Coordinates of C-alpha atoms and ligand atoms in Angstrom, one line a residue:
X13 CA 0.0 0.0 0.0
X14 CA 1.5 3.3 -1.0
X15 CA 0.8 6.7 -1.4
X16 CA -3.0 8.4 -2.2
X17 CA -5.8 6.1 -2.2
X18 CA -5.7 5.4 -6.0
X19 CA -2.7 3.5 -5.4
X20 CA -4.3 1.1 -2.6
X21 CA -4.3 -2.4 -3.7
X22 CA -8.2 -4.1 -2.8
X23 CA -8.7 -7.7 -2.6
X24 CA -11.6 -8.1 -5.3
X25 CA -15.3 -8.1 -2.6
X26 CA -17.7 -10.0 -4.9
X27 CA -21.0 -10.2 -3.7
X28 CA -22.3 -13.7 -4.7
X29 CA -25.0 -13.6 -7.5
X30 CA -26.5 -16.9 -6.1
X31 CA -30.4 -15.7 -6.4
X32 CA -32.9 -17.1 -8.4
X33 CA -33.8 -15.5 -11.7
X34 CA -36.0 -17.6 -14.0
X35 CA -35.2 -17.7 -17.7
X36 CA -39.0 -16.5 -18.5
X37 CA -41.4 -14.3 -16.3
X38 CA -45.2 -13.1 -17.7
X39 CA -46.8 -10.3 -16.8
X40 CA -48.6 -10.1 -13.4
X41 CA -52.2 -9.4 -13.4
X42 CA -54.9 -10.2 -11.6
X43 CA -52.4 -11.6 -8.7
X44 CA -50.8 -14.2 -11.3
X45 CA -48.2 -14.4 -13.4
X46 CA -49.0 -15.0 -17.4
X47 CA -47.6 -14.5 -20.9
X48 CA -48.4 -11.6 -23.1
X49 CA -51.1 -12.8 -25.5
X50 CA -49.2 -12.1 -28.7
X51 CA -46.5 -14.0 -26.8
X52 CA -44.0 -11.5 -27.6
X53 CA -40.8 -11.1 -25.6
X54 CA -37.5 -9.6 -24.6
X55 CA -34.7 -9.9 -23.1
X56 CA -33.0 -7.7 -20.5
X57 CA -29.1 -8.2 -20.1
X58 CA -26.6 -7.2 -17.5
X59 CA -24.8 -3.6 -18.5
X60 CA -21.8 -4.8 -17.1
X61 CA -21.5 -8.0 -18.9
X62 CA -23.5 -7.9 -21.8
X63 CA -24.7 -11.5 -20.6
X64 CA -28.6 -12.1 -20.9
X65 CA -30.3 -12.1 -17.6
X66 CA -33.8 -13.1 -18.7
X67 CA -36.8 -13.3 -21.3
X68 CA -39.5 -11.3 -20.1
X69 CA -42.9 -10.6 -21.9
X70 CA -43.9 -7.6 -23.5
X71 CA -47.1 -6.2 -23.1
X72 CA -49.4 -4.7 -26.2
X73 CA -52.9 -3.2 -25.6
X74 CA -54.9 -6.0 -25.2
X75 CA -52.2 -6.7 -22.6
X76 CA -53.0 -3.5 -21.1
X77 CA -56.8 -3.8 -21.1
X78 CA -56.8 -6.8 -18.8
X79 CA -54.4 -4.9 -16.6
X80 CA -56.3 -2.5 -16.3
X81 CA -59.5 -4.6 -16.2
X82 CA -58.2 -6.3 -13.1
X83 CA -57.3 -3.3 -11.3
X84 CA -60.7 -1.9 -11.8
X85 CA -62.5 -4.9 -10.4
X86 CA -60.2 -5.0 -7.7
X87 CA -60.9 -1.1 -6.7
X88 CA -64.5 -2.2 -5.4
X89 CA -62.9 -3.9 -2.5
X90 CA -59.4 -1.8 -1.8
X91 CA -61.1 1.2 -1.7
X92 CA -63.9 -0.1 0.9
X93 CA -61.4 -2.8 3.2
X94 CA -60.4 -0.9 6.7
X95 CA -58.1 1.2 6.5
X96 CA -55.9 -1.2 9.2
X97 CA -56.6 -4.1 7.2
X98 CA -54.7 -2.1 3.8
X99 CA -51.8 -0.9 6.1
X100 CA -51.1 -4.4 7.2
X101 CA -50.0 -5.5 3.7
X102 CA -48.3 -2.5 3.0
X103 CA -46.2 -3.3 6.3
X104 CA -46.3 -7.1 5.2
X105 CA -44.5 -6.1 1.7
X106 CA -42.5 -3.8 3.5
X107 CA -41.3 -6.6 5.8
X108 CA -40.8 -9.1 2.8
X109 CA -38.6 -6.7 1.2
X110 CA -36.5 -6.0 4.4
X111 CA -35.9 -9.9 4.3
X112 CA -34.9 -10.4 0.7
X113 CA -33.1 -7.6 1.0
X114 CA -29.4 -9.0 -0.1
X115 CA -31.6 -11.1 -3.1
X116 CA -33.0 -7.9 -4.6
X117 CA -30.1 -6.0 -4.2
X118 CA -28.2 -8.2 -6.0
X119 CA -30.9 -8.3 -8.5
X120 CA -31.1 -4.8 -9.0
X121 CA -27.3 -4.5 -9.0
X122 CA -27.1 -7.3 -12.1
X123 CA -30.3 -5.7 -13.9
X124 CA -29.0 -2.0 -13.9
X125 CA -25.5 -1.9 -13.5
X126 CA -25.3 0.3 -10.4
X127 CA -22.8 -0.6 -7.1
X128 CA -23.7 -3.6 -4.8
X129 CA -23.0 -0.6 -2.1
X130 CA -26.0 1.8 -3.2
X131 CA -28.4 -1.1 -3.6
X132 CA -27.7 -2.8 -0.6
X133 CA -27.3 0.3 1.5
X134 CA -29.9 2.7 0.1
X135 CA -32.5 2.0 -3.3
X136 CA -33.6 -1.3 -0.8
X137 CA -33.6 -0.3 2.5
X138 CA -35.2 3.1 1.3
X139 CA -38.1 0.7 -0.9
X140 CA -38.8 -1.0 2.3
X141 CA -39.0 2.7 4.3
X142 CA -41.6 3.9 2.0
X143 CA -43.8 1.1 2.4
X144 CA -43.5 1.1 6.4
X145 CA -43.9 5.2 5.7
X146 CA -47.3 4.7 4.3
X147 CA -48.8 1.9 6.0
X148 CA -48.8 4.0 9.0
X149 CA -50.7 6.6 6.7
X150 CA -54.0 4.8 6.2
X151 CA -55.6 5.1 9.1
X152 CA -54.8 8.7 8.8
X153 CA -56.1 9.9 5.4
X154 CA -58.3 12.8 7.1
X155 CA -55.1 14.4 8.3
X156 CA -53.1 13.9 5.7
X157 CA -55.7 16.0 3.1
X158 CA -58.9 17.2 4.8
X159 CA -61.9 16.9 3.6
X160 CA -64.7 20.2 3.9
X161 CA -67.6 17.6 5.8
X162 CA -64.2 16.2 7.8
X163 CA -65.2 12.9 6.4
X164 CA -62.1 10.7 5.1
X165 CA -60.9 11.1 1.3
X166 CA -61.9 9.0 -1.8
X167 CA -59.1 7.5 -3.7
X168 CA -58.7 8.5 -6.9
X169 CA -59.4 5.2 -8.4
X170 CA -57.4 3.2 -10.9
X171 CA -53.6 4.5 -11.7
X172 CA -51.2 3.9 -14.1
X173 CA -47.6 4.5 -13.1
X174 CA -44.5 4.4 -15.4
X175 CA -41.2 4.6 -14.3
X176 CA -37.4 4.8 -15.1
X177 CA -34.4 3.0 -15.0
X178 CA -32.2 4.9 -12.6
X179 CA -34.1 3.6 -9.4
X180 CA -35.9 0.3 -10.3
X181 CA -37.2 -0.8 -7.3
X182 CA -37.6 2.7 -5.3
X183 CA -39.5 4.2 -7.8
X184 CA -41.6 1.1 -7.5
X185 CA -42.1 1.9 -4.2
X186 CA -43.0 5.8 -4.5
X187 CA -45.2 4.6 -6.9
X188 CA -47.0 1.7 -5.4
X189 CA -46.9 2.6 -1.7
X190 CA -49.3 6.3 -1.7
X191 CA -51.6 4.7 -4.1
X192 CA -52.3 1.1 -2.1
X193 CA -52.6 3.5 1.3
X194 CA -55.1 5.4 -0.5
X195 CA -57.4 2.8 -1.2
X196 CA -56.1 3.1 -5.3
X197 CA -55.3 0.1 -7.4
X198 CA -52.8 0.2 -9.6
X199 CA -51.2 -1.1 -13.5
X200 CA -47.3 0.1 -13.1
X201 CA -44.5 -0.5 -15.5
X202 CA -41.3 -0.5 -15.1
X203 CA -38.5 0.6 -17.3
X204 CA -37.6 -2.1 -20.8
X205 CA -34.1 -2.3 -19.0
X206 CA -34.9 -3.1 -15.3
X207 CA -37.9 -4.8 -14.8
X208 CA -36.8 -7.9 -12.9
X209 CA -37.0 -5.8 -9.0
X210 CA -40.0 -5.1 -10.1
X211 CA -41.0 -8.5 -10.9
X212 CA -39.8 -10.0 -7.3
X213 CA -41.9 -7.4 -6.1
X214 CA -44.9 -9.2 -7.6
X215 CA -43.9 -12.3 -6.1
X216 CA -43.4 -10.6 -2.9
X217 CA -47.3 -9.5 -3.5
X218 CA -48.3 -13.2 -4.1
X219 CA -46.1 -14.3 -0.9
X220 CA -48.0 -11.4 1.3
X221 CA -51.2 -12.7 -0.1
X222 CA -52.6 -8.7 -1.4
X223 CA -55.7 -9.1 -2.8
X224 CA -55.5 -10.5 -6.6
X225 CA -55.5 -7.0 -9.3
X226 CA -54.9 -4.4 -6.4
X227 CA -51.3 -4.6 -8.2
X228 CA -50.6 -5.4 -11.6
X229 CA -47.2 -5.1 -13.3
X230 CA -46.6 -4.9 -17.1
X231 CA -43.8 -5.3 -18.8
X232 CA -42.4 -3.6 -21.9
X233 CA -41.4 -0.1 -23.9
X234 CA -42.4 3.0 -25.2
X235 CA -45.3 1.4 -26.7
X236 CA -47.0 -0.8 -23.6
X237 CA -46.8 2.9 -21.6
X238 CA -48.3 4.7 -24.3
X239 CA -51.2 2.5 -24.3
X240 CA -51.2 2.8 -20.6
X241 CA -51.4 6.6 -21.0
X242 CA -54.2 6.6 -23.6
X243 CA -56.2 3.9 -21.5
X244 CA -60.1 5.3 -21.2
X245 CA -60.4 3.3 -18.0
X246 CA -57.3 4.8 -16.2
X247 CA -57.9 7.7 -13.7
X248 CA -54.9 8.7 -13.3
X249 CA -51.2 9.0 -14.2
X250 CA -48.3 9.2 -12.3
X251 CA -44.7 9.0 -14.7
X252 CA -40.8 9.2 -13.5
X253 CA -38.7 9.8 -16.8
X254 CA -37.2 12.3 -19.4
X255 CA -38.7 15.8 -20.0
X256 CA -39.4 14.4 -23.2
X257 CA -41.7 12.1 -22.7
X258 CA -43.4 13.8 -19.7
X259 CA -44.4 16.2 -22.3
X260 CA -45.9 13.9 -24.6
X261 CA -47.7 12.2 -21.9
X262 CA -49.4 15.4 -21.1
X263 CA -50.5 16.5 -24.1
X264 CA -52.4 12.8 -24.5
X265 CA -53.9 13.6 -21.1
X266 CA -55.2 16.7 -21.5
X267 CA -58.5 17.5 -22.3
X268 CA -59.4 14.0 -20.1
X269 CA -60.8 13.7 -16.7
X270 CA -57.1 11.9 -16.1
X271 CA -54.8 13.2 -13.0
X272 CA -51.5 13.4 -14.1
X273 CA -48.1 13.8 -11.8
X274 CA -45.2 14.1 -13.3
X275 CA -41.6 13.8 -11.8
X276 CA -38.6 14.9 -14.9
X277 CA -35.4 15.3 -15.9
X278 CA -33.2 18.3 -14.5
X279 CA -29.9 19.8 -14.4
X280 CA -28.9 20.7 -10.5
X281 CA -26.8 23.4 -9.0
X282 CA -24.7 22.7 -6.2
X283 CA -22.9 26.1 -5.1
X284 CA -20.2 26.3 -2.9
X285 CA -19.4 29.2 -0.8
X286 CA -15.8 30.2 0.2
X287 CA -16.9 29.8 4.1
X288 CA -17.9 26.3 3.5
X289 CA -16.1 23.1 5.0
X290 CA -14.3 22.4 1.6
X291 CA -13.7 19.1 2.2
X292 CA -17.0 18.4 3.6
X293 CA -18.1 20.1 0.4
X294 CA -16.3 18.2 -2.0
X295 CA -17.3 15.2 -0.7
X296 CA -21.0 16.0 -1.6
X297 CA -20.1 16.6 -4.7
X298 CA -18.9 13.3 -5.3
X299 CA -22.1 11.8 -4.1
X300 CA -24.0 14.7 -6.1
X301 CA -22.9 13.9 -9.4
X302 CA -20.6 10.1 -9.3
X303 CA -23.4 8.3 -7.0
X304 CA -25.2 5.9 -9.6
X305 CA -22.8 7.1 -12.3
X306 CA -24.5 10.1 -12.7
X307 CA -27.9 8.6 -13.8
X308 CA -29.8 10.5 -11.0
X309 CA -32.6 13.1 -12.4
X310 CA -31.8 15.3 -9.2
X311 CA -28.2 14.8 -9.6
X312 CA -26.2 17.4 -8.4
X313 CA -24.7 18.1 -12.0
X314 CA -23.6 21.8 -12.0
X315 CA -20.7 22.5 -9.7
X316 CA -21.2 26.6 -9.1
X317 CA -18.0 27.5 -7.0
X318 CA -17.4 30.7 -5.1
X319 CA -14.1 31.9 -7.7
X320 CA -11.9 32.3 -4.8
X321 CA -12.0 28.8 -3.7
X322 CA -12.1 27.5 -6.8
X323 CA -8.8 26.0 -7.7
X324 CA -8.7 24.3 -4.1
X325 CA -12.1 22.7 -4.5
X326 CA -11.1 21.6 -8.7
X327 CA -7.8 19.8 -7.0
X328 CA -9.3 18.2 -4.3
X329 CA -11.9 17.2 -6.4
X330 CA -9.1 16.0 -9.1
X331 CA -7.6 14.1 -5.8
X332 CA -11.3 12.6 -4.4
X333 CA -11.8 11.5 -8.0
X334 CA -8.5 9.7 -8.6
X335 CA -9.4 7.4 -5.4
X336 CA -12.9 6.5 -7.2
X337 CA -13.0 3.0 -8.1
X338 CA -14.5 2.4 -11.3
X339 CA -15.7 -1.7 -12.4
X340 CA -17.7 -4.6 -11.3
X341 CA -21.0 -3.7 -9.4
X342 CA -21.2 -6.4 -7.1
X343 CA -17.8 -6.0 -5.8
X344 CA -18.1 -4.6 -2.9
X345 CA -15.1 -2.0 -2.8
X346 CA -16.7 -0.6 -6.0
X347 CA -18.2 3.2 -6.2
X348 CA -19.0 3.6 -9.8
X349 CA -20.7 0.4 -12.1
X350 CA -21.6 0.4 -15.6
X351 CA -24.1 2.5 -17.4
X352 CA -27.5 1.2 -17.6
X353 CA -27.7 0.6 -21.9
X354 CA -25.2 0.9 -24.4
X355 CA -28.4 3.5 -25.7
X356 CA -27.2 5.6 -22.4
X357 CA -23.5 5.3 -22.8
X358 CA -23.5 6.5 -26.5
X359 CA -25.5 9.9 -25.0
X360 CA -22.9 10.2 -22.5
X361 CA -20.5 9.9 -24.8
X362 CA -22.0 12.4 -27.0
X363 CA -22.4 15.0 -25.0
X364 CA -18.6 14.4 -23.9
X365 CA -17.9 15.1 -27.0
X366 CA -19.6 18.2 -27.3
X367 CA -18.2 19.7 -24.1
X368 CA -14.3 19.1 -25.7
X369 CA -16.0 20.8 -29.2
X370 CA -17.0 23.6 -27.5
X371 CA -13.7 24.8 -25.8
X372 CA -14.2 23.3 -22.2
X373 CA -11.8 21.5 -20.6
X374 CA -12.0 17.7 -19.9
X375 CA -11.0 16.6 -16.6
X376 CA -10.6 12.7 -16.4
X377 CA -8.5 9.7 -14.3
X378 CA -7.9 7.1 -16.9
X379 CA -5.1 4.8 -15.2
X380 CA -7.1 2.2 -14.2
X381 CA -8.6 -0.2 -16.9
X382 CA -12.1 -1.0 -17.7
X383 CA -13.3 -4.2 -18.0
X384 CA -13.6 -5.9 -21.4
X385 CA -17.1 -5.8 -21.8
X386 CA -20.2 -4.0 -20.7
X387 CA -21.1 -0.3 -20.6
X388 CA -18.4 2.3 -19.2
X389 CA -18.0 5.7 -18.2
X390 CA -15.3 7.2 -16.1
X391 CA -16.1 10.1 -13.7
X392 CA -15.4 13.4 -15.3
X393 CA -15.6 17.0 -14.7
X394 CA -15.4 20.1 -17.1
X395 CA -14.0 23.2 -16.3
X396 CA -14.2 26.7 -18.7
X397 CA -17.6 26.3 -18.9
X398 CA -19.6 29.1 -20.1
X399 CA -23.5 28.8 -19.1
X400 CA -24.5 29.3 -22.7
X401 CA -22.7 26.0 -23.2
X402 CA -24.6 23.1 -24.3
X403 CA -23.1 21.0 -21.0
X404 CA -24.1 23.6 -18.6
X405 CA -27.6 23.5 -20.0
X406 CA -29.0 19.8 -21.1
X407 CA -29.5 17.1 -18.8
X408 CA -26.5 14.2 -19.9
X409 CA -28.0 11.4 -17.0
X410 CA -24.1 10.7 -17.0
X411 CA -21.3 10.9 -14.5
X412 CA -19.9 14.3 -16.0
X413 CA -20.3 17.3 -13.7
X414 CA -19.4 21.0 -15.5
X415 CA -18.1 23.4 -12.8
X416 CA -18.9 27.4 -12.8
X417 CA -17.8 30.2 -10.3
X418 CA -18.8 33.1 -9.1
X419 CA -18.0 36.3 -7.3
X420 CA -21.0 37.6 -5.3
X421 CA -24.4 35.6 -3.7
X422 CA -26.7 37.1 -5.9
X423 CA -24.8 35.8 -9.2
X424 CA -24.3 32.0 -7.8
X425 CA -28.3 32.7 -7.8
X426 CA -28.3 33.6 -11.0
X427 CA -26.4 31.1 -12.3
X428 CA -28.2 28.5 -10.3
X429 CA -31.6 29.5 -11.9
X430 CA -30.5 30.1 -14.9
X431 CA -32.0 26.1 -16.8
X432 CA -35.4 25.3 -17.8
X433 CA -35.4 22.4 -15.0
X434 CA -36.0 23.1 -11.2
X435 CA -35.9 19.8 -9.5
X436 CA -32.9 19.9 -6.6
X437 CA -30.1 22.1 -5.3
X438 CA -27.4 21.7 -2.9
X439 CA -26.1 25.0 -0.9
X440 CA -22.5 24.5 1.0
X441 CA -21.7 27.3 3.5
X442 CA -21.6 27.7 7.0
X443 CA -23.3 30.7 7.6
X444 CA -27.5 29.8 8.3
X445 CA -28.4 33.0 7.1
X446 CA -26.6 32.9 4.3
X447 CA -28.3 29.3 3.0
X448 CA -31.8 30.7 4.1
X449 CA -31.5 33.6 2.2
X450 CA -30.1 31.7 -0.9
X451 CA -32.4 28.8 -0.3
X452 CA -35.2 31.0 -0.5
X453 CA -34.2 32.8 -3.9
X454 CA -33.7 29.1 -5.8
X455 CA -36.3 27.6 -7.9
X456 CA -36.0 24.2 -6.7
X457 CA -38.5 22.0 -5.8
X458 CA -35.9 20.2 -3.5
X459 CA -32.9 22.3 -1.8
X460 CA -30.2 20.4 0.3
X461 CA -27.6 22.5 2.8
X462 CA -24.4 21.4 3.4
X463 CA -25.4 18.0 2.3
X464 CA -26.9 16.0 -0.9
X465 CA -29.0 13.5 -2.1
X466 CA -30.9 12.6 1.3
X467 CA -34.0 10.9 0.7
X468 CA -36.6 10.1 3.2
X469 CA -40.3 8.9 3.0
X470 CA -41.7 11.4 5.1
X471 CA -40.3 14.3 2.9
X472 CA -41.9 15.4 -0.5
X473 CA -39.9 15.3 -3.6
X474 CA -40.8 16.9 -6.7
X475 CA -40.0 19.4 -9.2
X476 CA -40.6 23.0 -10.7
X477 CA -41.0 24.2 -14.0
X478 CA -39.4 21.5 -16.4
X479 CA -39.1 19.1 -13.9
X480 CA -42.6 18.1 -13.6
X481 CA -45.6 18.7 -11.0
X482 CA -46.5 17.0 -7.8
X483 CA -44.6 15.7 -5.5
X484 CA -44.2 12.2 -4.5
X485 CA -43.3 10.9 -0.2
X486 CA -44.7 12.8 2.8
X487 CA -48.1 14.3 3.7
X488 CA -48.1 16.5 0.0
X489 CA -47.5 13.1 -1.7
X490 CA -50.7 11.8 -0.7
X491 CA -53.0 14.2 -2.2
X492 CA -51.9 13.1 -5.4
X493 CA -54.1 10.2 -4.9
X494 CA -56.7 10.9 -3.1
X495 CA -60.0 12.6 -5.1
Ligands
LIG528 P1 -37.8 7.8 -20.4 O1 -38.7 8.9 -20.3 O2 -37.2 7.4 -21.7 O3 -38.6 6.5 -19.9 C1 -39.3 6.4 -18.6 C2 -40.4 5.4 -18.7 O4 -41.4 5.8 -19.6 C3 -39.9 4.0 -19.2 O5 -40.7 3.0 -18.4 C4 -40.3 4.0 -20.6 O6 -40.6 2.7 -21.1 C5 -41.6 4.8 -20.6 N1 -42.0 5.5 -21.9 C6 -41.1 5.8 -22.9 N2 -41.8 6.4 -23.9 C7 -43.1 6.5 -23.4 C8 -44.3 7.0 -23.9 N3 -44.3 7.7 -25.1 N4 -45.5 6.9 -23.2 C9 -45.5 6.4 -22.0 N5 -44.4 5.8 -21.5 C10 -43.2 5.9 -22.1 O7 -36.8 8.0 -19.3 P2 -35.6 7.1 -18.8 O8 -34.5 7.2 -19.8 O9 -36.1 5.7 -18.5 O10 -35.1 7.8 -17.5 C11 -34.3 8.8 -17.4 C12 -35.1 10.1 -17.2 O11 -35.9 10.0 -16.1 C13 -34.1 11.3 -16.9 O12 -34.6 12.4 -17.7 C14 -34.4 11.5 -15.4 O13 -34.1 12.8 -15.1 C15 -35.8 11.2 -15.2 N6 -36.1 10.8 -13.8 C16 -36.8 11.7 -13.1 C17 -37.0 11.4 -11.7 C18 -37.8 12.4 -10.9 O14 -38.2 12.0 -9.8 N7 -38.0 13.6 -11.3 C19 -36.6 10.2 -11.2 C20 -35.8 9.4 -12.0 C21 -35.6 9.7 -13.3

């Protein structure tokens, strides 16, 4: 052992991969599992291997209909059982997760390419916080969003959720939890590239014994959410994904009786003052923008330093990101895995590319090797970057932070506010005043101080302008399904 931490020799800390995964699963409805009835399939792979994980079915609209069939018979019931009798399966699933916690973890790890260390230590223990989070809840529904006669809440009804990548089973769980402890039933699908967490989840459903069609979970692309979307029996719509498509999926809503939540892309400040703990500091930067390589909609991916501390906090940042292990997700020593699709690496890539065109420069470690096959990125940085730069203004979904300074409060506001997005921000200083008032000025949905990227139940997430509406955990996350 010699030197700085890049220089450290590890003994490799594989995690075994010795959990079941079956070479076929069906889509769940109506509490069972069951091929798609055009019996078309496909396969989802492991990004850091290229190897194929599974065959899963793909869903098409007549797919869809008896989804969302089942959930709508099953609403009769949901909606009308006690409100104790629906909180203890939400704690029952929230139980089951907690014990196959190191098998979905490893799942989740093998199906989207992210550290054995953030699934085991946060995406599963935080899926199994949101359901405990809400079963306590149901019993409390005229608290959480009063009614005028005080009498408790109607659910909204049936909902159709659609979710990302980046967070497989978490998202899940945002999803599925607020609805079930509404009395809502639900059709979710999960992302073409990660459905198998979401998958054991159903099985976790069957082993908890929930009521057949309260959950149903259908697999597939673009296509089986667009039909999900356009669905004249769904009352609502709550979606996790790109700008892009949030936008698309409001303009099919609108103009229907159809709620619609929508939680999108964005492109984070995280300013550091001069009177911050620098090294504090720069370790939240290195969980803002390198924690699931980057692919993190609230990732902290514009670094907006005070210009006097600047070239201390580039070095040690230079230093923190020389020590970042870059390789196999299920080894335990590792910090940053493979990108999710080869789809997602070429963007990266691109907008690398673009950066280096337009005159910034490209900060990158590249002594270690990557492995052979599967999806890699290293950690990067940019520095000279202008805001009207095409880096400092699109979301990448990438581990590639740009970094900005600034002289005076009022223009690390600026430059903080100046993106279509608005969904996080992280302040670093240790004057309270000083993050109040600069806290108050941001249009964030979600503002951190001094630290990044903390997630609890209790609290709403959400965004602002570009980065959706409605907000999703906590008291506020409730009224998004109830009527
Ligand atoms: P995406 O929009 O491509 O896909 C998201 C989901 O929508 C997937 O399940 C996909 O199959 C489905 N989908 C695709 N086209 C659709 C259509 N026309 N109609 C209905 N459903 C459709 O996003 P992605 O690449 O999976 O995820 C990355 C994006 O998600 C990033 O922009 C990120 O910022 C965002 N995200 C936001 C949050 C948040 O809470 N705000 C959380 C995670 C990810």
């Amino acid at each position: 052992m010699t030197g700085t931490t890049a220089e450290w020799e590890y003994a490799p800390a594989p995690e075994s991969t010795k959990v079941e995964i079956k070479p076929q699963y069906g889509l769940f409805i109506d509490g069972a599992f069951r091929p798609a009835k055009a019996g078309k399939t496909f396969e989802t792979i492991n990004p850091a291997n290229e190897s194929v994980l599974s065959t899963i079915a793909q869903a098409e609209a007549i797919d869809v209909n008896l989804a969302v069939a089942s959930a709508r018979r099953a609403l009769k019931g949901w909606r009308r059982a006690p409100a104790l009798e629906r909180a203890k399966y939400l704690y029952r699933i929230a139980r089951r997760i907690q014990e196959r916690a190191r098998e979905l973890a490893v799942l989740e790890t093998m199906d989207n390419g992210k550290p054995i260390r953030e699934t085991r230590d946060e995406d599963i223990p935080l899926a199994a916080a949101h359901f405990f989070h809400h079963a306590g809840w149901c019993d409390k529904l005229r608290w959480a969003c009063p009614t005028a006669d005080g009498s408790v809440p109607e659910p909204v009804g049936v909902c159709g959720q659609i979710i990302p990548w980046n967070f497989p089973l978490l998202m899940a769980a945002w999803k599925i939890a607020p609805a079930l402890a509404c009395g809502n039933t639900v059709v979710l699908k999960p992302a073409e590239t990660t459905s198998l967490t979401a998958l054991r989840l159903a099985e976790i459903l069957q082993e908890v014994d929930l009521p057949p069609g309260v959950v149903n979970i259908i697999t597939g692309a673009g296509e089986t959410g667009r039909e999900l979307v356009a669905h004249g029996d769904v009352d609502k719509i709550a979606f996790t994904g790109s700008t892009e498509v949030g936008r698309a999926i409001a303009s099919t809503v609108a103009g229907t009786k159809k709620r619609l939540t929508l939680e999108l892309g964005g492109k984070s400040p995280n300013i550091i003052f001069a009177d911050a703990a620098i090294d504090q500091a720069v370790e939240g930067v290195v969980s803002a923008i390198w924690a699931n390589q980057g692919q993190v909609c609230c990732a902290g991916s514009r670094l907006i330093v005070e210009e006097s501390v600047a070239d201390e906090v580039i070095e040690k940042l230079r230093l923190r990101m020389r020590s970042l292990r870059v390789g196999d997700p299920l080894d335990k020593n590792t910090d940053v895995g493979a990108i999710n699709s080869r789809a997602q690496l070429t963007r990266i890539e691109r907008y690398i590319k673009i950066g280096v065109d337009e005159g910034a420069q490209h900060h990158e470690v590249c002594d270690a090797a990557l492995p052979a096959k599967g999806f890699w990125c290293r950690p990067c940085f940019f520095t000279g970057v202008q805001p009207a730069h095409t880096i400092a203004r699109e979301e990448i979904f990438g581990p590639v932070l740009v970094v900005m300074t600034f002289r005076t409060p009022d223009e690390a506001v600026a430059r903080a506010n100046n993106t279509q997005y608005g969904l996080s921000a992280g302040i670093w200083t240790s004057r309270g005043s000083k993050a109040y008032e600069v806290a108050r000025q941001i249009k964030a949905g979600v503002i951190w101080c001094n630290t990044f990227n903390q997630f609890d139940p209790a609290a709403p997430f959400g965004g602002y302008r570009e980065s959706g509406f409605g907000r999703e955990g906590g008291r506020s996350g409730l009224s998004a399904y109830l009527a």
